[in-house]
Amino acid sequence: MISSLTNAPCGAGLVIQRIADPSLERRLARMGLFPSSVITRLDEEVALHTVRVRGPRGEVVLSGGMGGKVIVHLEDGRMLPLPELHVGDKGHIEAVTAGESLLAALAALGLKNDDEIELLRRLPPMEYVTVVEGRGRIRLPEGMAAKILGVMGDIECQFVNAQAGSPFLVRRILGGERAQKTIALLDIREGGTLRLESVEKAPSYRMSSGDRIIVSSHEGLRLFLRVDQADLIIVNSESGEA
């Protein structure tokens, strides 16, 4: 039976019949997935950690949501989502499974397709106790702090790397429309000023497999997809009984 990937069973070989979005089809093609390719939906949980990586312009921090959409081609030939790399793993960015907003965010951090990248560290869940000009004190999760780009004196950096007590002028909010709206609700906007007070340990969490759908290919690719993306991938079982 033909169905969307979202409704397909786990553990069975699935043949991609079509991809109902040209942009997603192009991004998957870059990773070697086309109509007639065989994939398997995996029954696993996803833990999307914020990560610190080294790219062509030095060290940057990517939230779990951003990093989960970056596919890295490792030196040993495997292709994995960035959060699945081990510390010290090196490779190049093979593709990004998201739209133009994430590509623009990565470009602002000095990362693009084919760039060399190394995983330096997985960051534990932290909260950035911050004073927002015109609002007062808030607590920012580390993934959100990584999406705020600005200047501290004459240093351009992400807010996740800000120094406590120093004024931080917001220049840009990275990420998609949803992330930008969430940050705007905290009265954090371009041209505004933040001041970091402290960084504290946050309650840890683990995203369930319902938040991301994991697939693998016969060639060893592992891929995290949002449910709305999986809805656009039409599959059939290799036996025709999905």
PDB file of C-alpha atoms in Angstrom:
ATOM      1  CA  MET A   1       0.000   0.000   0.000  1.00  0.00           C
ATOM      2  CA  ILE A   2       1.249   3.480  -0.858  1.00  0.00           C
ATOM      3  CA  SER A   3       1.409   6.002   1.996  1.00  0.00           C
ATOM      4  CA  SER A   4       3.328   9.000   3.212  1.00  0.00           C
ATOM      5  CA  LEU A   5       6.557   8.297   5.087  1.00  0.00           C
ATOM      6  CA  THR A   6       4.844   9.630   8.226  1.00  0.00           C
ATOM      7  CA  ASN A   7       2.355   6.760   8.117  1.00  0.00           C
ATOM      8  CA  ALA A   8       4.767   4.071   6.920  1.00  0.00           C
ATOM      9  CA  PRO A   9       5.831   1.227   9.241  1.00  0.00           C
ATOM     10  CA  CYS A  10       9.214   1.113  10.956  1.00  0.00           C
ATOM     11  CA  GLY A  11      11.772  -1.543  10.095  1.00  0.00           C
ATOM     12  CA  ALA A  12      10.509  -2.302   6.583  1.00  0.00           C
ATOM     13  CA  GLY A  13      12.187  -1.478   3.284  1.00  0.00           C
ATOM     14  CA  LEU A  14      10.340   1.449   1.688  1.00  0.00           C
ATOM     15  CA  VAL A  15      10.626   2.523  -1.946  1.00  0.00           C
ATOM     16  CA  ILE A  16      10.304   6.253  -2.541  1.00  0.00           C
ATOM     17  CA  GLN A  17       7.542   6.751  -5.119  1.00  0.00           C
ATOM     18  CA  ARG A  18       7.636  10.533  -5.328  1.00  0.00           C
ATOM     19  CA  ILE A  19       8.542  13.638  -3.358  1.00  0.00           C
ATOM     20  CA  ALA A  20       5.735  16.186  -3.434  1.00  0.00           C
ATOM     21  CA  ASP A  21       7.872  19.282  -2.993  1.00  0.00           C
ATOM     22  CA  PRO A  22      10.499  20.354  -5.564  1.00  0.00           C
ATOM     23  CA  SER A  23      12.750  22.030  -3.002  1.00  0.00           C
ATOM     24  CA  LEU A  24      12.812  19.002  -0.698  1.00  0.00           C
ATOM     25  CA  GLU A  25      13.314  16.749  -3.732  1.00  0.00           C
ATOM     26  CA  ARG A  26      16.421  18.727  -4.740  1.00  0.00           C
ATOM     27  CA  ARG A  27      17.879  18.592  -1.225  1.00  0.00           C
ATOM     28  CA  LEU A  28      17.332  14.845  -0.940  1.00  0.00           C
ATOM     29  CA  ALA A  29      18.802  14.303  -4.411  1.00  0.00           C
ATOM     30  CA  ARG A  30      22.030  15.933  -3.248  1.00  0.00           C
ATOM     31  CA  MET A  31      22.280  13.157  -0.656  1.00  0.00           C
ATOM     32  CA  GLY A  32      21.545  10.442  -3.205  1.00  0.00           C
ATOM     33  CA  LEU A  33      17.853   9.900  -2.456  1.00  0.00           C
ATOM     34  CA  PHE A  34      15.532   9.843  -5.474  1.00  0.00           C
ATOM     35  CA  PRO A  35      12.229   8.258  -6.490  1.00  0.00           C
ATOM     36  CA  SER A  36      12.956   4.481  -6.564  1.00  0.00           C
ATOM     37  CA  SER A  37      15.535   4.754  -3.743  1.00  0.00           C
ATOM     38  CA  VAL A  38      15.003   2.317  -0.863  1.00  0.00           C
ATOM     39  CA  ILE A  39      14.941   3.641   2.702  1.00  0.00           C
ATOM     40  CA  THR A  40      14.010   2.270   6.121  1.00  0.00           C
ATOM     41  CA  ARG A  41      12.128   4.165   8.795  1.00  0.00           C
ATOM     42  CA  LEU A  42      13.815   3.565  12.156  1.00  0.00           C
ATOM     43  CA  ASP A  43      12.068   3.189  15.502  1.00  0.00           C
ATOM     44  CA  GLU A  44      14.475   5.303  17.555  1.00  0.00           C
ATOM     45  CA  GLU A  45      14.395   8.343  19.768  1.00  0.00           C
ATOM     46  CA  VAL A  46      16.189  11.516  18.769  1.00  0.00           C
ATOM     47  CA  ALA A  47      18.244  13.611  21.155  1.00  0.00           C
ATOM     48  CA  LEU A  48      19.045  16.896  19.434  1.00  0.00           C
ATOM     49  CA  HIS A  49      21.853  18.464  21.439  1.00  0.00           C
ATOM     50  CA  THR A  50      23.205  21.934  20.877  1.00  0.00           C
ATOM     51  CA  VAL A  51      26.714  21.475  19.474  1.00  0.00           C
ATOM     52  CA  ARG A  52      29.911  23.474  19.134  1.00  0.00           C
ATOM     53  CA  VAL A  53      31.662  22.964  15.800  1.00  0.00           C
ATOM     54  CA  ARG A  54      34.718  24.281  13.989  1.00  0.00           C
ATOM     55  CA  GLY A  55      34.200  25.601  10.465  1.00  0.00           C
ATOM     56  CA  PRO A  56      36.212  27.737   8.034  1.00  0.00           C
ATOM     57  CA  ARG A  57      35.690  30.878  10.160  1.00  0.00           C
ATOM     58  CA  GLY A  58      36.364  29.271  13.517  1.00  0.00           C
ATOM     59  CA  GLU A  59      34.093  27.961  16.259  1.00  0.00           C
ATOM     60  CA  VAL A  60      30.315  28.408  16.157  1.00  0.00           C
ATOM     61  CA  VAL A  61      27.394  26.950  18.100  1.00  0.00           C
ATOM     62  CA  LEU A  62      24.368  25.347  16.428  1.00  0.00           C
ATOM     63  CA  SER A  63      21.104  24.617  18.208  1.00  0.00           C
ATOM     64  CA  GLY A  64      19.867  21.042  18.114  1.00  0.00           C
ATOM     65  CA  GLY A  65      17.179  21.920  15.601  1.00  0.00           C
ATOM     66  CA  MET A  66      19.659  23.579  13.252  1.00  0.00           C
ATOM     67  CA  GLY A  67      22.332  20.906  13.635  1.00  0.00           C
ATOM     68  CA  GLY A  68      19.842  18.103  13.042  1.00  0.00           C
ATOM     69  CA  LYS A  69      19.225  19.423   9.534  1.00  0.00           C
ATOM     70  CA  VAL A  70      22.933  19.523   8.597  1.00  0.00           C
ATOM     71  CA  ILE A  71      24.157  16.325   6.925  1.00  0.00           C
ATOM     72  CA  VAL A  72      27.897  15.724   7.227  1.00  0.00           C
ATOM     73  CA  HIS A  73      29.853  13.462   4.854  1.00  0.00           C
ATOM     74  CA  LEU A  74      32.531  11.942   7.066  1.00  0.00           C
ATOM     75  CA  GLU A  75      36.052  11.023   6.010  1.00  0.00           C
ATOM     76  CA  ASP A  76      35.124   7.315   6.232  1.00  0.00           C
ATOM     77  CA  GLY A  77      32.302   7.776   3.710  1.00  0.00           C
ATOM     78  CA  ARG A  78      29.304   7.773   6.067  1.00  0.00           C
ATOM     79  CA  MET A  79      26.721  10.565   5.925  1.00  0.00           C
ATOM     80  CA  LEU A  80      25.144  11.487   9.270  1.00  0.00           C
ATOM     81  CA  PRO A  81      23.156  14.342  10.820  1.00  0.00           C
ATOM     82  CA  LEU A  82      25.547  16.595  12.726  1.00  0.00           C
ATOM     83  CA  PRO A  83      24.243  15.638  16.226  1.00  0.00           C
ATOM     84  CA  GLU A  84      25.116  11.968  15.557  1.00  0.00           C
ATOM     85  CA  LEU A  85      28.816  12.667  15.050  1.00  0.00           C
ATOM     86  CA  HIS A  86      31.310  11.782  17.767  1.00  0.00           C
ATOM     87  CA  VAL A  87      33.461  14.513  19.258  1.00  0.00           C
ATOM     88  CA  GLY A  88      36.463  14.921  16.964  1.00  0.00           C
ATOM     89  CA  ASP A  89      34.702  13.588  13.858  1.00  0.00           C
ATOM     90  CA  LYS A  90      35.531  15.571  10.721  1.00  0.00           C
ATOM     91  CA  GLY A  91      33.956  15.795   7.303  1.00  0.00           C
ATOM     92  CA  HIS A  92      32.272  18.258   4.993  1.00  0.00           C
ATOM     93  CA  ILE A  93      28.723  19.584   4.826  1.00  0.00           C
ATOM     94  CA  GLU A  94      27.001  17.427   2.226  1.00  0.00           C
ATOM     95  CA  ALA A  95      23.553  19.008   2.352  1.00  0.00           C
ATOM     96  CA  VAL A  96      21.036  20.837   4.516  1.00  0.00           C
ATOM     97  CA  THR A  97      17.542  19.348   4.833  1.00  0.00           C
ATOM     98  CA  ALA A  98      15.802  22.690   5.296  1.00  0.00           C
ATOM     99  CA  GLY A  99      14.943  25.792   3.339  1.00  0.00           C
ATOM    100  CA  GLU A 100      16.562  29.099   2.557  1.00  0.00           C
ATOM    101  CA  SER A 101      16.237  30.508   6.088  1.00  0.00           C
ATOM    102  CA  LEU A 102      18.551  27.860   7.551  1.00  0.00           C
ATOM    103  CA  LEU A 103      20.970  28.164   4.633  1.00  0.00           C
ATOM    104  CA  ALA A 104      21.101  31.921   5.299  1.00  0.00           C
ATOM    105  CA  ALA A 105      21.617  31.324   9.033  1.00  0.00           C
ATOM    106  CA  LEU A 106      24.501  28.946   8.379  1.00  0.00           C
ATOM    107  CA  ALA A 107      26.024  31.399   5.891  1.00  0.00           C
ATOM    108  CA  ALA A 108      25.895  34.115   8.563  1.00  0.00           C
ATOM    109  CA  LEU A 109      27.949  31.785  10.765  1.00  0.00           C
ATOM    110  CA  GLY A 110      30.407  31.052   7.962  1.00  0.00           C
ATOM    111  CA  LEU A 111      29.091  27.601   7.007  1.00  0.00           C
ATOM    112  CA  LYS A 112      27.869  26.400   3.608  1.00  0.00           C
ATOM    113  CA  ASN A 113      27.650  23.225   1.525  1.00  0.00           C
ATOM    114  CA  ASP A 114      31.020  21.487   0.999  1.00  0.00           C
ATOM    115  CA  ASP A 115      32.706  23.357   3.883  1.00  0.00           C
ATOM    116  CA  GLU A 116      34.915  21.308   6.203  1.00  0.00           C
ATOM    117  CA  ILE A 117      33.413  20.888   9.672  1.00  0.00           C
ATOM    118  CA  GLU A 118      34.478  19.232  12.939  1.00  0.00           C
ATOM    119  CA  LEU A 119      32.344  18.424  15.978  1.00  0.00           C
ATOM    120  CA  LEU A 120      34.086  19.867  19.034  1.00  0.00           C
ATOM    121  CA  ARG A 121      31.555  19.359  21.812  1.00  0.00           C
ATOM    122  CA  ARG A 122      27.961  18.554  22.682  1.00  0.00           C
ATOM    123  CA  LEU A 123      26.674  21.247  25.009  1.00  0.00           C
ATOM    124  CA  PRO A 124      24.566  20.343  28.052  1.00  0.00           C
ATOM    125  CA  PRO A 125      21.177  22.053  28.472  1.00  0.00           C
ATOM    126  CA  MET A 126      21.874  25.517  29.896  1.00  0.00           C
ATOM    127  CA  GLU A 127      19.858  28.666  30.541  1.00  0.00           C
ATOM    128  CA  TYR A 128      21.193  32.162  29.915  1.00  0.00           C
ATOM    129  CA  VAL A 129      19.863  34.560  32.558  1.00  0.00           C
ATOM    130  CA  THR A 130      19.587  37.751  30.536  1.00  0.00           C
ATOM    131  CA  VAL A 131      18.352  41.315  30.946  1.00  0.00           C
ATOM    132  CA  VAL A 132      16.490  42.499  27.844  1.00  0.00           C
ATOM    133  CA  GLU A 133      16.391  46.247  27.306  1.00  0.00           C
ATOM    134  CA  GLY A 134      12.819  47.445  27.854  1.00  0.00           C
ATOM    135  CA  ARG A 135      11.574  44.138  29.279  1.00  0.00           C
ATOM    136  CA  GLY A 136      13.687  42.924  32.160  1.00  0.00           C
ATOM    137  CA  ARG A 137      15.137  39.574  33.173  1.00  0.00           C
ATOM    138  CA  ILE A 138      14.427  36.406  31.181  1.00  0.00           C
ATOM    139  CA  ARG A 139      15.909  32.914  30.882  1.00  0.00           C
ATOM    140  CA  LEU A 140      17.054  31.863  27.407  1.00  0.00           C
ATOM    141  CA  PRO A 141      17.758  28.209  26.537  1.00  0.00           C
ATOM    142  CA  GLU A 142      21.161  27.684  24.945  1.00  0.00           C
ATOM    143  CA  GLY A 143      19.673  26.777  21.559  1.00  0.00           C
ATOM    144  CA  MET A 144      17.849  30.104  21.408  1.00  0.00           C
ATOM    145  CA  ALA A 145      20.932  32.020  22.555  1.00  0.00           C
ATOM    146  CA  ALA A 146      22.839  30.436  19.656  1.00  0.00           C
ATOM    147  CA  LYS A 147      20.380  32.014  17.193  1.00  0.00           C
ATOM    148  CA  ILE A 148      21.061  35.584  18.333  1.00  0.00           C
ATOM    149  CA  LEU A 149      23.936  37.208  16.447  1.00  0.00           C
ATOM    150  CA  GLY A 150      25.336  40.566  17.473  1.00  0.00           C
ATOM    151  CA  VAL A 151      28.299  42.586  18.657  1.00  0.00           C
ATOM    152  CA  MET A 152      29.925  42.983  22.049  1.00  0.00           C
ATOM    153  CA  GLY A 153      32.234  45.967  21.808  1.00  0.00           C
ATOM    154  CA  ASP A 154      34.061  45.377  18.535  1.00  0.00           C
ATOM    155  CA  ILE A 155      33.588  41.582  18.633  1.00  0.00           C
ATOM    156  CA  GLU A 156      30.907  39.926  16.503  1.00  0.00           C
ATOM    157  CA  CYS A 157      29.611  36.728  18.102  1.00  0.00           C
ATOM    158  CA  GLN A 158      26.595  34.655  19.003  1.00  0.00           C
ATOM    159  CA  PHE A 159      24.902  35.497  22.282  1.00  0.00           C
ATOM    160  CA  VAL A 160      25.750  31.978  23.466  1.00  0.00           C
ATOM    161  CA  ASN A 161      29.375  33.237  23.561  1.00  0.00           C
ATOM    162  CA  ALA A 162      28.602  36.581  25.221  1.00  0.00           C
ATOM    163  CA  GLN A 163      30.558  37.773  28.259  1.00  0.00           C
ATOM    164  CA  ALA A 164      28.585  38.354  31.457  1.00  0.00           C
ATOM    165  CA  GLY A 165      28.020  42.026  32.259  1.00  0.00           C
ATOM    166  CA  SER A 166      28.896  43.366  28.808  1.00  0.00           C
ATOM    167  CA  PRO A 167      26.230  45.027  26.623  1.00  0.00           C
ATOM    168  CA  PHE A 168      25.372  42.936  23.566  1.00  0.00           C
ATOM    169  CA  LEU A 169      23.838  44.723  20.564  1.00  0.00           C
ATOM    170  CA  VAL A 170      21.554  42.412  18.575  1.00  0.00           C
ATOM    171  CA  ARG A 171      22.296  42.536  14.852  1.00  0.00           C
ATOM    172  CA  ARG A 172      20.420  39.507  13.526  1.00  0.00           C
ATOM    173  CA  ILE A 173      18.076  36.707  14.575  1.00  0.00           C
ATOM    174  CA  LEU A 174      18.960  33.425  12.872  1.00  0.00           C
ATOM    175  CA  GLY A 175      16.637  30.575  11.966  1.00  0.00           C
ATOM    176  CA  GLY A 176      13.234  30.104  10.400  1.00  0.00           C
ATOM    177  CA  GLU A 177      10.011  32.018  10.848  1.00  0.00           C
ATOM    178  CA  ARG A 178       8.941  30.034  13.908  1.00  0.00           C
ATOM    179  CA  ALA A 179      12.247  30.602  15.727  1.00  0.00           C
ATOM    180  CA  GLN A 180      12.217  34.304  14.890  1.00  0.00           C
ATOM    181  CA  LYS A 181       8.648  34.719  16.159  1.00  0.00           C
ATOM    182  CA  THR A 182       9.472  32.909  19.400  1.00  0.00           C
ATOM    183  CA  ILE A 183      12.468  35.146  20.045  1.00  0.00           C
ATOM    184  CA  ALA A 184      10.483  38.274  19.108  1.00  0.00           C
ATOM    185  CA  LEU A 185       7.898  37.379  21.779  1.00  0.00           C
ATOM    186  CA  LEU A 186      10.689  37.946  24.324  1.00  0.00           C
ATOM    187  CA  ASP A 187      11.148  41.514  22.976  1.00  0.00           C
ATOM    188  CA  ILE A 188      14.517  40.555  21.484  1.00  0.00           C
ATOM    189  CA  ARG A 189      14.863  42.378  18.173  1.00  0.00           C
ATOM    190  CA  GLU A 190      17.530  43.689  15.832  1.00  0.00           C
ATOM    191  CA  GLY A 191      18.955  46.891  17.290  1.00  0.00           C
ATOM    192  CA  GLY A 192      18.047  45.955  20.858  1.00  0.00           C
ATOM    193  CA  THR A 193      20.502  45.447  23.702  1.00  0.00           C
ATOM    194  CA  LEU A 194      20.936  42.388  25.912  1.00  0.00           C
ATOM    195  CA  ARG A 195      23.093  41.906  28.986  1.00  0.00           C
ATOM    196  CA  LEU A 196      24.056  38.428  30.138  1.00  0.00           C
ATOM    197  CA  GLU A 197      23.946  37.987  33.920  1.00  0.00           C
ATOM    198  CA  SER A 198      24.811  34.307  34.324  1.00  0.00           C
ATOM    199  CA  VAL A 199      24.640  30.862  32.745  1.00  0.00           C
ATOM    200  CA  GLU A 200      22.911  28.132  34.745  1.00  0.00           C
ATOM    201  CA  LYS A 201      22.214  24.446  34.280  1.00  0.00           C
ATOM    202  CA  ALA A 202      18.776  23.806  32.793  1.00  0.00           C
ATOM    203  CA  PRO A 203      16.510  20.782  33.210  1.00  0.00           C
ATOM    204  CA  SER A 204      17.547  18.173  30.665  1.00  0.00           C
ATOM    205  CA  TYR A 205      15.085  16.854  28.118  1.00  0.00           C
ATOM    206  CA  ARG A 206      14.917  14.253  25.398  1.00  0.00           C
ATOM    207  CA  MET A 207      12.879  14.698  22.254  1.00  0.00           C
ATOM    208  CA  SER A 208      10.752  11.705  21.339  1.00  0.00           C
ATOM    209  CA  SER A 209      10.780  10.068  17.953  1.00  0.00           C
ATOM    210  CA  GLY A 210       7.451  11.773  17.346  1.00  0.00           C
ATOM    211  CA  ASP A 211       9.273  15.076  16.922  1.00  0.00           C
ATOM    212  CA  ARG A 212      11.596  13.764  14.225  1.00  0.00           C
ATOM    213  CA  ILE A 213      11.302  10.827  11.847  1.00  0.00           C
ATOM    214  CA  ILE A 214      14.575   8.949  11.309  1.00  0.00           C
ATOM    215  CA  VAL A 215      15.321   7.084   8.103  1.00  0.00           C
ATOM    216  CA  SER A 216      18.356   5.258   6.780  1.00  0.00           C
ATOM    217  CA  SER A 217      19.360   4.243   3.266  1.00  0.00           C
ATOM    218  CA  HIS A 218      21.159   1.137   1.994  1.00  0.00           C
ATOM    219  CA  GLU A 219      24.188   3.391   1.402  1.00  0.00           C
ATOM    220  CA  GLY A 220      24.468   4.221   5.115  1.00  0.00           C
ATOM    221  CA  LEU A 221      22.842   7.660   5.151  1.00  0.00           C
ATOM    222  CA  ARG A 222      20.905   8.530   8.316  1.00  0.00           C
ATOM    223  CA  LEU A 223      18.500  11.424   8.123  1.00  0.00           C
ATOM    224  CA  PHE A 224      16.266  13.323  10.560  1.00  0.00           C
ATOM    225  CA  LEU A 225      13.047  14.662   9.017  1.00  0.00           C
ATOM    226  CA  ARG A 226      10.296  16.808  10.477  1.00  0.00           C
ATOM    227  CA  VAL A 227       6.809  15.329  10.280  1.00  0.00           C
ATOM    228  CA  ASP A 228       5.715  17.941   7.728  1.00  0.00           C
ATOM    229  CA  GLN A 229       8.659  16.935   5.515  1.00  0.00           C
ATOM    230  CA  ALA A 230       7.910  13.211   5.891  1.00  0.00           C
ATOM    231  CA  ASP A 231       4.315  13.946   4.858  1.00  0.00           C
ATOM    232  CA  LEU A 232       5.668  15.009   1.449  1.00  0.00           C
ATOM    233  CA  ILE A 233       7.549  11.753   0.793  1.00  0.00           C
ATOM    234  CA  ILE A 234       5.325   9.072  -0.730  1.00  0.00           C
ATOM    235  CA  VAL A 235       6.581   5.505  -0.270  1.00  0.00           C
ATOM    236  CA  ASN A 236       5.633   1.888  -0.873  1.00  0.00           C
ATOM    237  CA  SER A 237       7.059  -1.225   0.756  1.00  0.00           C
ATOM    238  CA  GLU A 238       9.524  -3.318  -1.250  1.00  0.00           C
ATOM    239  CA  SER A 239       6.959  -6.117  -1.059  1.00  0.00           C
ATOM    240  CA  GLY A 240       4.134  -3.753  -1.977  1.00  0.00           C
ATOM    241  CA  GLU A 241       2.468  -4.252   1.423  1.00  0.00           C
ATOM    242  CA  ALA A 242       3.348  -1.078   3.356  1.00  0.00           C
TER     243      ALA A 242
END
